[in-house]
mmCIF file of C-alpha atoms and ligand atoms in Angstrom:
data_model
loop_
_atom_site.group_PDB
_atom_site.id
_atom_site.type_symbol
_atom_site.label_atom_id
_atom_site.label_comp_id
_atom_site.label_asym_id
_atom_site.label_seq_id
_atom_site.Cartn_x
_atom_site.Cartn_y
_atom_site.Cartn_z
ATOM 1 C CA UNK A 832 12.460 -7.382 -11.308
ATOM 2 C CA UNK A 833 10.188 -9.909 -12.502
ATOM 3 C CA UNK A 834 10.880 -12.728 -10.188
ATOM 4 C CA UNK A 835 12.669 -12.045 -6.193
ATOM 5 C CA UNK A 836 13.241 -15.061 -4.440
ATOM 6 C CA UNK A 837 12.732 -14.915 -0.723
ATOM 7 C CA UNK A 838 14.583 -18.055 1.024
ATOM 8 C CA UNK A 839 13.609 -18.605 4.909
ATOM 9 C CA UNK A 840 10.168 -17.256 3.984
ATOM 10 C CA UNK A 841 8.542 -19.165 6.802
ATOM 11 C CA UNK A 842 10.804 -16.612 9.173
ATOM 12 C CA UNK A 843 10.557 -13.430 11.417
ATOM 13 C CA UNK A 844 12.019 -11.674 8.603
ATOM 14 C CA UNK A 845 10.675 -13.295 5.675
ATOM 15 C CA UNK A 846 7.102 -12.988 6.771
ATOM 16 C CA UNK A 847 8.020 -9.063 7.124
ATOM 17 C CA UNK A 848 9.672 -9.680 3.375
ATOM 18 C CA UNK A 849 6.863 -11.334 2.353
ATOM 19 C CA UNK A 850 4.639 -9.159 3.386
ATOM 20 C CA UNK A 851 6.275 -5.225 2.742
ATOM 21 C CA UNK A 852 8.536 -6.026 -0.170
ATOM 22 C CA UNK A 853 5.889 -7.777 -2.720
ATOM 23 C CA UNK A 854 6.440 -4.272 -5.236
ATOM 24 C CA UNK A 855 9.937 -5.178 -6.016
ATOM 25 C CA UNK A 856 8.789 -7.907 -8.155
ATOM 26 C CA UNK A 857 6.181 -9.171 -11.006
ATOM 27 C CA UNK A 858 6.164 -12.581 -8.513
ATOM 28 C CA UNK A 859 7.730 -13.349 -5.000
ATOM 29 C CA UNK A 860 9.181 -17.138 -5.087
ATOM 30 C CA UNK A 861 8.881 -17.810 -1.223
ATOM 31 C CA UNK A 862 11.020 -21.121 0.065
ATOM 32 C CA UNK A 863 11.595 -22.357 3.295
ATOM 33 C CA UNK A 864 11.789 -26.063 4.582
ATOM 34 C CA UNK A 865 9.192 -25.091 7.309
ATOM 35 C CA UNK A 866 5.822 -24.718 6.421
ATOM 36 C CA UNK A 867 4.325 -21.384 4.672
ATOM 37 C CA UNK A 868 0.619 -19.803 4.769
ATOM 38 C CA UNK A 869 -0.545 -20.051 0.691
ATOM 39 C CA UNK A 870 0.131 -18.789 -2.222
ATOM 40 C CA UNK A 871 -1.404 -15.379 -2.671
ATOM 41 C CA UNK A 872 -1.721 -12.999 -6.011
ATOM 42 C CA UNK A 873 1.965 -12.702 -7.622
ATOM 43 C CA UNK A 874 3.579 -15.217 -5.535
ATOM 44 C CA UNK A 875 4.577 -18.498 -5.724
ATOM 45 C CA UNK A 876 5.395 -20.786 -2.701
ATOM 46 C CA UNK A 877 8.171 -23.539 -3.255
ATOM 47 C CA UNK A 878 9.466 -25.571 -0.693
ATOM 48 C CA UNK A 879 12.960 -26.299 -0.191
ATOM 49 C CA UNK A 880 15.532 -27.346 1.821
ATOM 50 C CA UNK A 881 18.926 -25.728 1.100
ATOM 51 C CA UNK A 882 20.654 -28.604 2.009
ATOM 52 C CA UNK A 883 19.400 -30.482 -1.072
ATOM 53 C CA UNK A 884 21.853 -29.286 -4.305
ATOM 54 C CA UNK A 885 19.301 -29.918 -6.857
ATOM 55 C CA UNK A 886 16.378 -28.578 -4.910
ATOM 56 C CA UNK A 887 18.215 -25.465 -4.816
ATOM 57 C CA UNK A 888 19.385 -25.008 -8.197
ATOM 58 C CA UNK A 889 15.594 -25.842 -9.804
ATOM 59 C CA UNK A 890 14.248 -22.974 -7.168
ATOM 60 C CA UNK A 891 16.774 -20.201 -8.102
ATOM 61 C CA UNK A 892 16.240 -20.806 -11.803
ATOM 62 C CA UNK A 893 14.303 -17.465 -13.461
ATOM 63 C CA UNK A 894 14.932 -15.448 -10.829
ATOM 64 C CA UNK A 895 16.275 -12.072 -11.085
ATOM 65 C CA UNK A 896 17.321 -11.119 -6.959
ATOM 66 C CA UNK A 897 17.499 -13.544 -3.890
ATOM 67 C CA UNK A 898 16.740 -12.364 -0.491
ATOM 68 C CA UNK A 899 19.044 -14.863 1.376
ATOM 69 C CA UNK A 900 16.898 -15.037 4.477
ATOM 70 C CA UNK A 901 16.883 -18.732 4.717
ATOM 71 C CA UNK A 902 19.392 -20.757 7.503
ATOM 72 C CA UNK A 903 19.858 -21.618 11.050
ATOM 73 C CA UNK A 904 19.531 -17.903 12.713
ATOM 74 C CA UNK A 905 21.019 -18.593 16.246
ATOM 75 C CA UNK A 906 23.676 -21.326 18.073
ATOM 76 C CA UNK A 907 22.783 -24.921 17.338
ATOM 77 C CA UNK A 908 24.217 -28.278 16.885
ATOM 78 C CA UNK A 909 26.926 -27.945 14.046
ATOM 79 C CA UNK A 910 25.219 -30.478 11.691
ATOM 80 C CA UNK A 911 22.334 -28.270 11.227
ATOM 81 C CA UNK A 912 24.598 -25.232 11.038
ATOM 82 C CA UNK A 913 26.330 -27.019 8.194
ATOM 83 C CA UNK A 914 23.438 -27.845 6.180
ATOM 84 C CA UNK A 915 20.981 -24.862 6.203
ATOM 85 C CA UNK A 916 24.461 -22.435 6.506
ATOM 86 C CA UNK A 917 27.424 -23.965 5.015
ATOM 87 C CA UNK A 918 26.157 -26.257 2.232
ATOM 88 C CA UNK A 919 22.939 -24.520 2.084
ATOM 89 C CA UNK A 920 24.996 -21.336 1.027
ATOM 90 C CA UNK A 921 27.550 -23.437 -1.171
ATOM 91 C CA UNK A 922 24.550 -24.465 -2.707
ATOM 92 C CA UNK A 923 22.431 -20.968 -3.649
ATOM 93 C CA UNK A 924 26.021 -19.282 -4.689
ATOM 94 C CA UNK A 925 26.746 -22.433 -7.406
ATOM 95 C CA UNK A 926 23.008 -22.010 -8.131
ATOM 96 C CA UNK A 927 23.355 -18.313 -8.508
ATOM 97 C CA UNK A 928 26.515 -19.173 -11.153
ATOM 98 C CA UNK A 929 24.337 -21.789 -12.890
ATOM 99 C CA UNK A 930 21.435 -19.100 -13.576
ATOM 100 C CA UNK A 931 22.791 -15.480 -14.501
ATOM 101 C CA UNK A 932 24.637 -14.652 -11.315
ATOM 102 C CA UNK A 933 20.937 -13.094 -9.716
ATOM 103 C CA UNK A 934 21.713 -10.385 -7.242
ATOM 104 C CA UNK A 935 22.068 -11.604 -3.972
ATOM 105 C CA UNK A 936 21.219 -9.858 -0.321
ATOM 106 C CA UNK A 937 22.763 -12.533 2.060
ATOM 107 C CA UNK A 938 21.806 -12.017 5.836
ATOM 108 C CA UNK A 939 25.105 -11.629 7.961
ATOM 109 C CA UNK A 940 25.254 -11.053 11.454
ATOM 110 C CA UNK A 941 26.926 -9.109 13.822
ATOM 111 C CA UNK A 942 27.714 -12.311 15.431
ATOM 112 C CA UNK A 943 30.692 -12.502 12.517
ATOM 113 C CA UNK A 944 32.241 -10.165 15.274
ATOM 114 C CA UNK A 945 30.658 -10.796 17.988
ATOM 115 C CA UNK A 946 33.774 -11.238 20.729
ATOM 116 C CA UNK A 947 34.457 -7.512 20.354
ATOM 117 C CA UNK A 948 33.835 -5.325 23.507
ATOM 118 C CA UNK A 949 31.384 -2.814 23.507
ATOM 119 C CA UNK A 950 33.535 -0.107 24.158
ATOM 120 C CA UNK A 951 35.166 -0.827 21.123
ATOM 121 C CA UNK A 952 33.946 0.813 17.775
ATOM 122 C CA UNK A 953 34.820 -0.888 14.387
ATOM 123 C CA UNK A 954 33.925 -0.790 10.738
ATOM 124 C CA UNK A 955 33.681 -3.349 7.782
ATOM 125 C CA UNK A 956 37.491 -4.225 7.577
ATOM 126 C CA UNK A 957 37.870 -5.118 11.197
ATOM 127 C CA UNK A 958 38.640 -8.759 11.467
ATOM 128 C CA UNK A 959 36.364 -11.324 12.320
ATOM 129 C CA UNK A 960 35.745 -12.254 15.957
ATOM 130 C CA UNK A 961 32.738 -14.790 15.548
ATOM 131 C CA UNK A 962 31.464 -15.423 18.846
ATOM 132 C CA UNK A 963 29.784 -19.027 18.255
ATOM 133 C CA UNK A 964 29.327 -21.548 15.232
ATOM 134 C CA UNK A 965 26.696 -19.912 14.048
ATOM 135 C CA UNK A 966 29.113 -16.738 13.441
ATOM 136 C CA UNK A 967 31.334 -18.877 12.142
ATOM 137 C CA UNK A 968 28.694 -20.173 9.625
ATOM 138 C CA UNK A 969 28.150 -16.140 8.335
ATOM 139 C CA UNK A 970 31.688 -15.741 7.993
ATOM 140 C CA UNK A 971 32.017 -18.466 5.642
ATOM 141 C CA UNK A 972 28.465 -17.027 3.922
ATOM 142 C CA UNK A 973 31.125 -13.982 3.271
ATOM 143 C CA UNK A 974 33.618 -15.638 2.246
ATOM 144 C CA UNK A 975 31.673 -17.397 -0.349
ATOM 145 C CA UNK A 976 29.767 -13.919 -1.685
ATOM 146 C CA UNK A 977 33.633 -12.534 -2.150
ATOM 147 C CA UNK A 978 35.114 -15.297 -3.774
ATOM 148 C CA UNK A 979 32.081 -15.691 -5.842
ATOM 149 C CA UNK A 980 32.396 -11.473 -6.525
ATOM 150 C CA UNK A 981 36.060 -12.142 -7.373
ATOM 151 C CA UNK A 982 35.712 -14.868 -9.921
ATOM 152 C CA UNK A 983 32.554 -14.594 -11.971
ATOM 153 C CA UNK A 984 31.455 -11.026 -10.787
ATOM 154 C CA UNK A 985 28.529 -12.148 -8.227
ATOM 155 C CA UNK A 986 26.799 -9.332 -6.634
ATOM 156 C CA UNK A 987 26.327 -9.851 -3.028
ATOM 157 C CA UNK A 988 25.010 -7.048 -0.484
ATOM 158 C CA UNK A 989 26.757 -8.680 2.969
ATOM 159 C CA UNK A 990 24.411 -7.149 5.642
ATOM 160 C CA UNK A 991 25.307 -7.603 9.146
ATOM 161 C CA UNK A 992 22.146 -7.338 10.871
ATOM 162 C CA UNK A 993 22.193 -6.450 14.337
ATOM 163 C CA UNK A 994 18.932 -6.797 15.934
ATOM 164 C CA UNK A 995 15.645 -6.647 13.617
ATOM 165 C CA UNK A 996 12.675 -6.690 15.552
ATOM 166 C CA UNK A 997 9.775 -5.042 16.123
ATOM 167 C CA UNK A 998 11.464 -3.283 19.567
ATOM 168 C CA UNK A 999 14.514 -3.443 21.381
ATOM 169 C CA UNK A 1000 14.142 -5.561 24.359
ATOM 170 C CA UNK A 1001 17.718 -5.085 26.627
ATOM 171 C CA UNK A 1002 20.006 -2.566 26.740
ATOM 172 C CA UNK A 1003 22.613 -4.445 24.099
ATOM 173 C CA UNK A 1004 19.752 -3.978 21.559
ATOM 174 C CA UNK A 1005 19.249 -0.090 22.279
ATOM 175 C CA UNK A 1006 23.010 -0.259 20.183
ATOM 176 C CA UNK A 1007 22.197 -2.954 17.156
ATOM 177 C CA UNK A 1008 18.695 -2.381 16.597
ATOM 178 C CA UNK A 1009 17.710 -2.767 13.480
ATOM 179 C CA UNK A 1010 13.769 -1.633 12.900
ATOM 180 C CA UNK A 1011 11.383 -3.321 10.581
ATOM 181 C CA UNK A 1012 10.636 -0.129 8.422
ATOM 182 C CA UNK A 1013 14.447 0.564 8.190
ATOM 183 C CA UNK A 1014 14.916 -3.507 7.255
ATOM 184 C CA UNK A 1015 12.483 -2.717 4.372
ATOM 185 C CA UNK A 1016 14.201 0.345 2.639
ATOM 186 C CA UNK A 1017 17.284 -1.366 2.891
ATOM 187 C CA UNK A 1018 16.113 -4.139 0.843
ATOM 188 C CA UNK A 1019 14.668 -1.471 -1.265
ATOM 189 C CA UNK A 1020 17.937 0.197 -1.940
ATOM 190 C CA UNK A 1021 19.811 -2.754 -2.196
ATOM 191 C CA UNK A 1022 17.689 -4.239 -4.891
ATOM 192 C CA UNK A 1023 17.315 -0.806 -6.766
ATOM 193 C CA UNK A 1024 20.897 0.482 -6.679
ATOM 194 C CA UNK A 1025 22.696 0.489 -10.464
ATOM 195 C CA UNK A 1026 25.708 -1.262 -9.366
ATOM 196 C CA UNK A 1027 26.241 -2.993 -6.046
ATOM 197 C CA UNK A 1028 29.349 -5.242 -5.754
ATOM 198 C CA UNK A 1029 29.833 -7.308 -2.766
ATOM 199 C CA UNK A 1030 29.705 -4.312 0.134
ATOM 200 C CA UNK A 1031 29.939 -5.088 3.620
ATOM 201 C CA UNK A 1032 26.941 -2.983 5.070
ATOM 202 C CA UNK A 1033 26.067 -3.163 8.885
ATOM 203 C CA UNK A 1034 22.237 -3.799 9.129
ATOM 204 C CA UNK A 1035 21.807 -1.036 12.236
ATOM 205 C CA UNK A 1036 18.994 2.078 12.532
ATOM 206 C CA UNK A 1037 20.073 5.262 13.556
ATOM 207 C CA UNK A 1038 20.504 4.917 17.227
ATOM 208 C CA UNK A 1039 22.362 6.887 19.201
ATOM 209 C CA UNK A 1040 24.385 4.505 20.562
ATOM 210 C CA UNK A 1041 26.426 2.045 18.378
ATOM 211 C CA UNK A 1042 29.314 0.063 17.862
ATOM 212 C CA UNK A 1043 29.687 0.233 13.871
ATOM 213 C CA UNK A 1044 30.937 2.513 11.617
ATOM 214 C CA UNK A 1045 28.262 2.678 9.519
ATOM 215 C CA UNK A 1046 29.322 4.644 6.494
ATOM 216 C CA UNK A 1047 29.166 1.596 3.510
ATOM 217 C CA UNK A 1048 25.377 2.116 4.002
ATOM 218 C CA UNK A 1049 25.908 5.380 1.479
ATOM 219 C CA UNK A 1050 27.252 3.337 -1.339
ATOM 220 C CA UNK A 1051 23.614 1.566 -1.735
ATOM 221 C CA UNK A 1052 21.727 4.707 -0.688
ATOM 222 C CA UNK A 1053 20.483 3.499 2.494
ATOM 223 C CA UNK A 1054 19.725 5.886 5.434
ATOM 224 C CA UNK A 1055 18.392 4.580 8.200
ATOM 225 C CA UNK A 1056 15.819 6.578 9.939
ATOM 226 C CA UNK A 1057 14.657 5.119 13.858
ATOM 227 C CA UNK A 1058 16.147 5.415 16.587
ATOM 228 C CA UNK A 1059 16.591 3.190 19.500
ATOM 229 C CA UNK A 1060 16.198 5.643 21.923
ATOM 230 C CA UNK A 1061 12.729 5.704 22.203
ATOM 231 C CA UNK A 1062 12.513 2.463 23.633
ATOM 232 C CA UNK A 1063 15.114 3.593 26.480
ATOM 233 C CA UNK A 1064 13.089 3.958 29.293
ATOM 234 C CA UNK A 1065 11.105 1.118 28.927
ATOM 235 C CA UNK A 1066 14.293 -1.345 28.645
ATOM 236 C CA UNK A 1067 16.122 0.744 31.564
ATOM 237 C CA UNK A 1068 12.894 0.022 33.485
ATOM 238 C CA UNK A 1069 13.945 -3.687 33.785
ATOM 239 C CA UNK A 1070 16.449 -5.117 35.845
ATOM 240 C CA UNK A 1071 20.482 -4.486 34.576
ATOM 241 C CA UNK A 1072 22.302 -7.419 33.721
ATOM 242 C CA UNK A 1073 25.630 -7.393 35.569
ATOM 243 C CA UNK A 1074 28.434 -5.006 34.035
ATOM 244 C CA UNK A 1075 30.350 -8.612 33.772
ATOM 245 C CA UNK A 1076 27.932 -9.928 31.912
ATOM 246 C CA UNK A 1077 28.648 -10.811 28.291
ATOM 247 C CA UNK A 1078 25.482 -9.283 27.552
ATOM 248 C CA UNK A 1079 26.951 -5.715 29.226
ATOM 249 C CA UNK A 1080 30.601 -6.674 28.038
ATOM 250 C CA UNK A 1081 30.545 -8.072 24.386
ATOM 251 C CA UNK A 1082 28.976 -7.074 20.856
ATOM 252 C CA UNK A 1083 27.678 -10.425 20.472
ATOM 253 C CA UNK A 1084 26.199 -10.372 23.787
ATOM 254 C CA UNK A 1085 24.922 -13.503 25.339
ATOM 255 C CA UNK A 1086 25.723 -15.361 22.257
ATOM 256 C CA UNK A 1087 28.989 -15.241 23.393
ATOM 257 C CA UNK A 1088 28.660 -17.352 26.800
ATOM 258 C CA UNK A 1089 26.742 -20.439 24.561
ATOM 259 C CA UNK A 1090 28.673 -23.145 24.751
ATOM 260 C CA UNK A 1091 29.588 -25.678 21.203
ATOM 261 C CA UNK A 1092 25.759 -27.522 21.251
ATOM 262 C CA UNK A 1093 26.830 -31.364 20.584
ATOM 263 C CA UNK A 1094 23.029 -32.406 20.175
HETATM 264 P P1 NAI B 999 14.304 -17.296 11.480
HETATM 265 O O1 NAI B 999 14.977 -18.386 12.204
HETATM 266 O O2 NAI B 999 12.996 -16.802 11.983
HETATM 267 O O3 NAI B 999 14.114 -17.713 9.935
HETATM 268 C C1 NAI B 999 15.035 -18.527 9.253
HETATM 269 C C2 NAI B 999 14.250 -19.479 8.372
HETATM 270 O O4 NAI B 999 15.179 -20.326 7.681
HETATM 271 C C3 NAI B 999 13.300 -20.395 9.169
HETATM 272 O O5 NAI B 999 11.968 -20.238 8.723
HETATM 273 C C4 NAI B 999 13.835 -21.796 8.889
HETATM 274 O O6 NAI B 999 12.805 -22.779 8.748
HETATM 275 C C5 NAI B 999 14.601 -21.602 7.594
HETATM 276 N N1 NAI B 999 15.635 -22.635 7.436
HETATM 277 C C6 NAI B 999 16.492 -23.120 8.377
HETATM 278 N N2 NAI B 999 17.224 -24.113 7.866
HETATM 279 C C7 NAI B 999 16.841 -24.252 6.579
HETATM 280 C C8 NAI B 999 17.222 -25.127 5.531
HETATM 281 N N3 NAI B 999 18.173 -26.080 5.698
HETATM 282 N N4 NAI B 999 16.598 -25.016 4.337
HETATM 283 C C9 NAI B 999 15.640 -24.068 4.135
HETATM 284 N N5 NAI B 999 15.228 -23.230 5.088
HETATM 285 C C10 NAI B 999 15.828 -23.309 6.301
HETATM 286 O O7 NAI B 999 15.355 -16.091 11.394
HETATM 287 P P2 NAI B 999 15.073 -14.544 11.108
HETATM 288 O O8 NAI B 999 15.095 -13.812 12.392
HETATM 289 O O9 NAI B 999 13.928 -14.395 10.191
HETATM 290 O O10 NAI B 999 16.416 -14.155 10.350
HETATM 291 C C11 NAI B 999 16.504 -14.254 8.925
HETATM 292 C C12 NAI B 999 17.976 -14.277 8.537
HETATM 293 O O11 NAI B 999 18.606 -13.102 9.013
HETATM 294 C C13 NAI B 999 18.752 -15.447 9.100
HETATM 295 O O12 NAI B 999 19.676 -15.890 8.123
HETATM 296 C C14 NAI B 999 19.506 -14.873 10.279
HETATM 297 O O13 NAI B 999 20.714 -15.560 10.519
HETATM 298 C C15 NAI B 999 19.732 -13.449 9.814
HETATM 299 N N6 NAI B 999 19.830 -12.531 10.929
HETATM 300 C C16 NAI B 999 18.701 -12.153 11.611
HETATM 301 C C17 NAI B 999 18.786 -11.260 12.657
HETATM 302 C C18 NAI B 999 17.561 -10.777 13.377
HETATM 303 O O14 NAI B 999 17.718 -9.927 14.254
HETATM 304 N N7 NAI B 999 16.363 -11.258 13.064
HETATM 305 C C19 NAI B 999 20.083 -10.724 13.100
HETATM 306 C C20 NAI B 999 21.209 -11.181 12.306
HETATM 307 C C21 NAI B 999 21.067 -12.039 11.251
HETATM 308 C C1 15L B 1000 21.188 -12.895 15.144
HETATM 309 O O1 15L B 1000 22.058 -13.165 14.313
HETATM 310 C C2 15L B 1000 19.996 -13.756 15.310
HETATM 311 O O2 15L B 1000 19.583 -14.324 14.098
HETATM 312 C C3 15L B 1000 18.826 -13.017 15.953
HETATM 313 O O3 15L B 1000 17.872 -13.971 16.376
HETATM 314 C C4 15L B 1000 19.295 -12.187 17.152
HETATM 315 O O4 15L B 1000 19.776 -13.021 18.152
HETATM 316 C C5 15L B 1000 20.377 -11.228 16.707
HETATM 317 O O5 15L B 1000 21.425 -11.886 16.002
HETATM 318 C C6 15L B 1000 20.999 -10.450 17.862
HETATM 319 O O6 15L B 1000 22.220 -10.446 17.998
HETATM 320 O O7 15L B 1000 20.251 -9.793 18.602
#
């Protein structure tokens, strides 16, 4: 690619993006509305908020792949949820249409289906149980990425991430880890794949306990490779929450007990 767009560059993940994925492209674009360290060699750093239609068409223009990083990550007020996830992501998919329909890797969450139990295993056509608005906010991102695959032939890699941090750090995330390294070879595959569509793909390592079918991860190549269990002793060191506990009962965990945030 010559240009790869990085939106929410300022966050956990895009300064892991920004810092691992440079070799994908001649120049990394890197946009946030918070602030970002410099320009280095082959990138270029322009603010934006994804709120702002114009803003958001004038960044995506010449570029060739969009990591879709940028957006309110957890539960908050629903007018920031609508502008950094709902109009943000109206605005980068009628960008996307405006500029050569640029591949797309939009960051879902398992918190599209979060009010499933965790004795319950699903795969990419269960329906949605978002457990807050914030789910709600990465269903519609979904939504948009198939309607947008359906009329004009948008390619959109919908990844569910679970957990992506550097560790696991409860019991919930020994199941929906998601390690750094394996977060940068799926980007990897899911910008280098010959034809992508608009899979569902659940952003999970290889633990050894899960909740996901995790199959669709074959049709971009992707194989994760860490494992959770590692970190089990450490996290079992620590007190257990309660076994009725949303964190012990539900996919979503504690997301699920957060109540609608009015301010
Ligand atoms: P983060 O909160 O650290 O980064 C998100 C970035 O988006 C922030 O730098 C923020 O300033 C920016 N942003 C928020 N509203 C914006 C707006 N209106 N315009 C422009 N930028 C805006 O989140 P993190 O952990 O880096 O996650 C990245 C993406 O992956 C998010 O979309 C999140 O929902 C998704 N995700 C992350 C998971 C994880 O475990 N880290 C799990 C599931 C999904
Ligand atoms: C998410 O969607 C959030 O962005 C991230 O901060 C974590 O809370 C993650 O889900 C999770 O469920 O652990």
């Amino acid at each position: 690619m010559k240009r790869l767009l990085i939106t929410g560059a300022a966050g956990n993940l895009g300064r892991l993006a920004r810092a691992r994925l440079g070799h994908l492209a001649d120049v990394l674009r890197l946009s946030d509305v918070a602030e970002m360290a410099p320009a280095g060699e082959g990138e270029e750093v322009v603010p934006c908020d994804l709120g702002d239609e114009a803003a958001v068409r004038d960044l995506v223009e010449g570029c060739d792949g969009i990591l879709h990083l940028g957006g309110v990550s957890v539960e908050r007020p629903w007018d920031q949820i609508q502008r950094g996830n709902i109009t943000g992501v109206y605005n980068l998919y009628e960008a996307a249409r405006a500029h050569g329909l640029p591949r797309i890797l939009f960051a879902s969450s398992n918190h599209t289906i979060g009010y499933y139990q965790q004795d319950e295993v699903i795969d990419t056509t269960a329906p949605m149980k978002p457990d807050g608005l914030y789910g709600v906010s990465k269903c519609f991102g979904e939504a948009m990425a198939s309607l947008y695959h359906s009329k004009f032939g948008q390619e959109t890699a919908l990844i569910r991430i679970g957990s992506c941090f550097e560790k696991p750090v409860d019991r919930r995330m020994l199941a929906t880890w998601l390690s750094p390294d394996d977060f940068v070879r799926l980007v990897e595959c899911v910008f280098r794949v010959p034809r992508l569509g608009c899979p569902i793909i659940w952003g999970v390592s290889d633990n050894d306990i899960g909740w996901w079918n995790t199959e669709s991860a074959k049709l971009i190549g992707w194989r994760p490779q860490d494992n959770s269990e590692r970190f089990r002793a450490e996290i079992e060191a620590k007190p257990m929450p309660a076994a009725d506990a949303p964190e012990s009962l539900y996919q979503g965990g504690k997301f699920t007990a957060e109540p609608i945030h009015r301010d």
